[in-house]
């Protein structure tokens, strides 16, 4: 079994400041890793994914994440946020059995 | 445009009634999923289907039922046995069994009145 822990439930940040959202997972097998974004009352949109290869993954809207196998982490970063980045962000893990497990989510609020 | 369509967007149900949520995809994906979302709990898997005429229980299947008679359709029925059905329901699909990327619908918000 696997679990996903998002270490911060709320992250307030000022516009143009950097942001990091932390995600740790537990799994005894190789996994696929994902970050999704959700705007209010909408579905989830994929930001980026790690399947294999380079541990630094670049996604849409200027986001990137780094896979660290030894620390079982997949933290999401953006060097400079915009007001439009205000949303909820979910980390997810797929241990090759097609069932995604999601973290509880991190709400990012960007202030001017 | 290809995508996943969930309907209705908002749904109200009286206690004791069954209700069916629709999910249709035109992406030609093999696998489809239903998730329930509650505040502060992330998404929890209700049911999933990897192929037509086959589906499996997820982590919280009690009080729910599904069917997969067509590749493009995966309706979810919330039965009266579900004790706390008020939630946001999300349908997703993925191209393959490995689920290397899931695509989500816009969700249905169900409220029991």
CSV table of C-alpha atoms in Angstrom, one decimal, chain A residues 27-69:
chain,number,residue,atom,x,y,z
A,27,UNK,CA,5.8,2.9,-1.4
A,28,UNK,CA,7.9,-0.2,-1.6
A,29,UNK,CA,7.8,-0.3,-5.4
A,30,UNK,CA,8.7,2.1,-8.2
A,31,UNK,CA,6.1,4.7,-8.7
A,32,UNK,CA,4.8,7.3,-11.1
A,33,UNK,CA,4.3,10.8,-9.5
A,34,UNK,CA,2.0,13.6,-10.4
A,35,UNK,CA,1.0,17.1,-9.4
A,36,UNK,CA,-2.5,18.3,-10.3
A,37,UNK,CA,-4.1,21.8,-9.8
A,38,UNK,CA,-7.7,22.4,-9.1
A,39,UNK,CA,-9.5,25.7,-9.4
A,40,UNK,CA,-12.8,26.2,-7.4
A,41,UNK,CA,-15.6,23.9,-8.5
A,42,UNK,CA,-13.6,22.4,-11.3
A,43,UNK,CA,-11.9,19.2,-12.1
A,44,UNK,CA,-8.2,18.5,-11.8
A,45,UNK,CA,-5.6,19.6,-14.4
A,46,UNK,CA,-2.2,17.9,-14.7
A,47,UNK,CA,0.7,20.2,-14.0
A,48,UNK,CA,3.5,17.7,-14.4
A,49,UNK,CA,4.4,14.1,-14.0
A,50,UNK,CA,7.4,11.9,-13.3
A,51,UNK,CA,7.5,8.5,-15.0
A,52,UNK,CA,11.2,7.9,-15.4
A,53,UNK,CA,14.5,9.6,-16.5
A,54,UNK,CA,15.6,13.0,-15.3
A,55,UNK,CA,14.5,13.7,-11.7
A,56,UNK,CA,13.8,17.4,-12.5
A,57,UNK,CA,10.5,17.6,-14.2
A,58,UNK,CA,9.2,20.8,-15.8
A,59,UNK,CA,5.5,21.3,-16.2
A,60,UNK,CA,3.0,23.9,-17.4
A,61,UNK,CA,2.6,27.5,-16.1
A,62,UNK,CA,6.3,27.6,-15.0
A,63,UNK,CA,6.0,24.9,-12.4
A,64,UNK,CA,8.7,22.2,-11.8
A,65,UNK,CA,9.2,19.4,-9.4
A,66,UNK,CA,12.1,17.2,-8.3
A,67,UNK,CA,11.9,13.5,-7.6
A,68,UNK,CA,14.1,12.4,-4.7
A,69,UNK,CA,14.0,8.6,-4.4
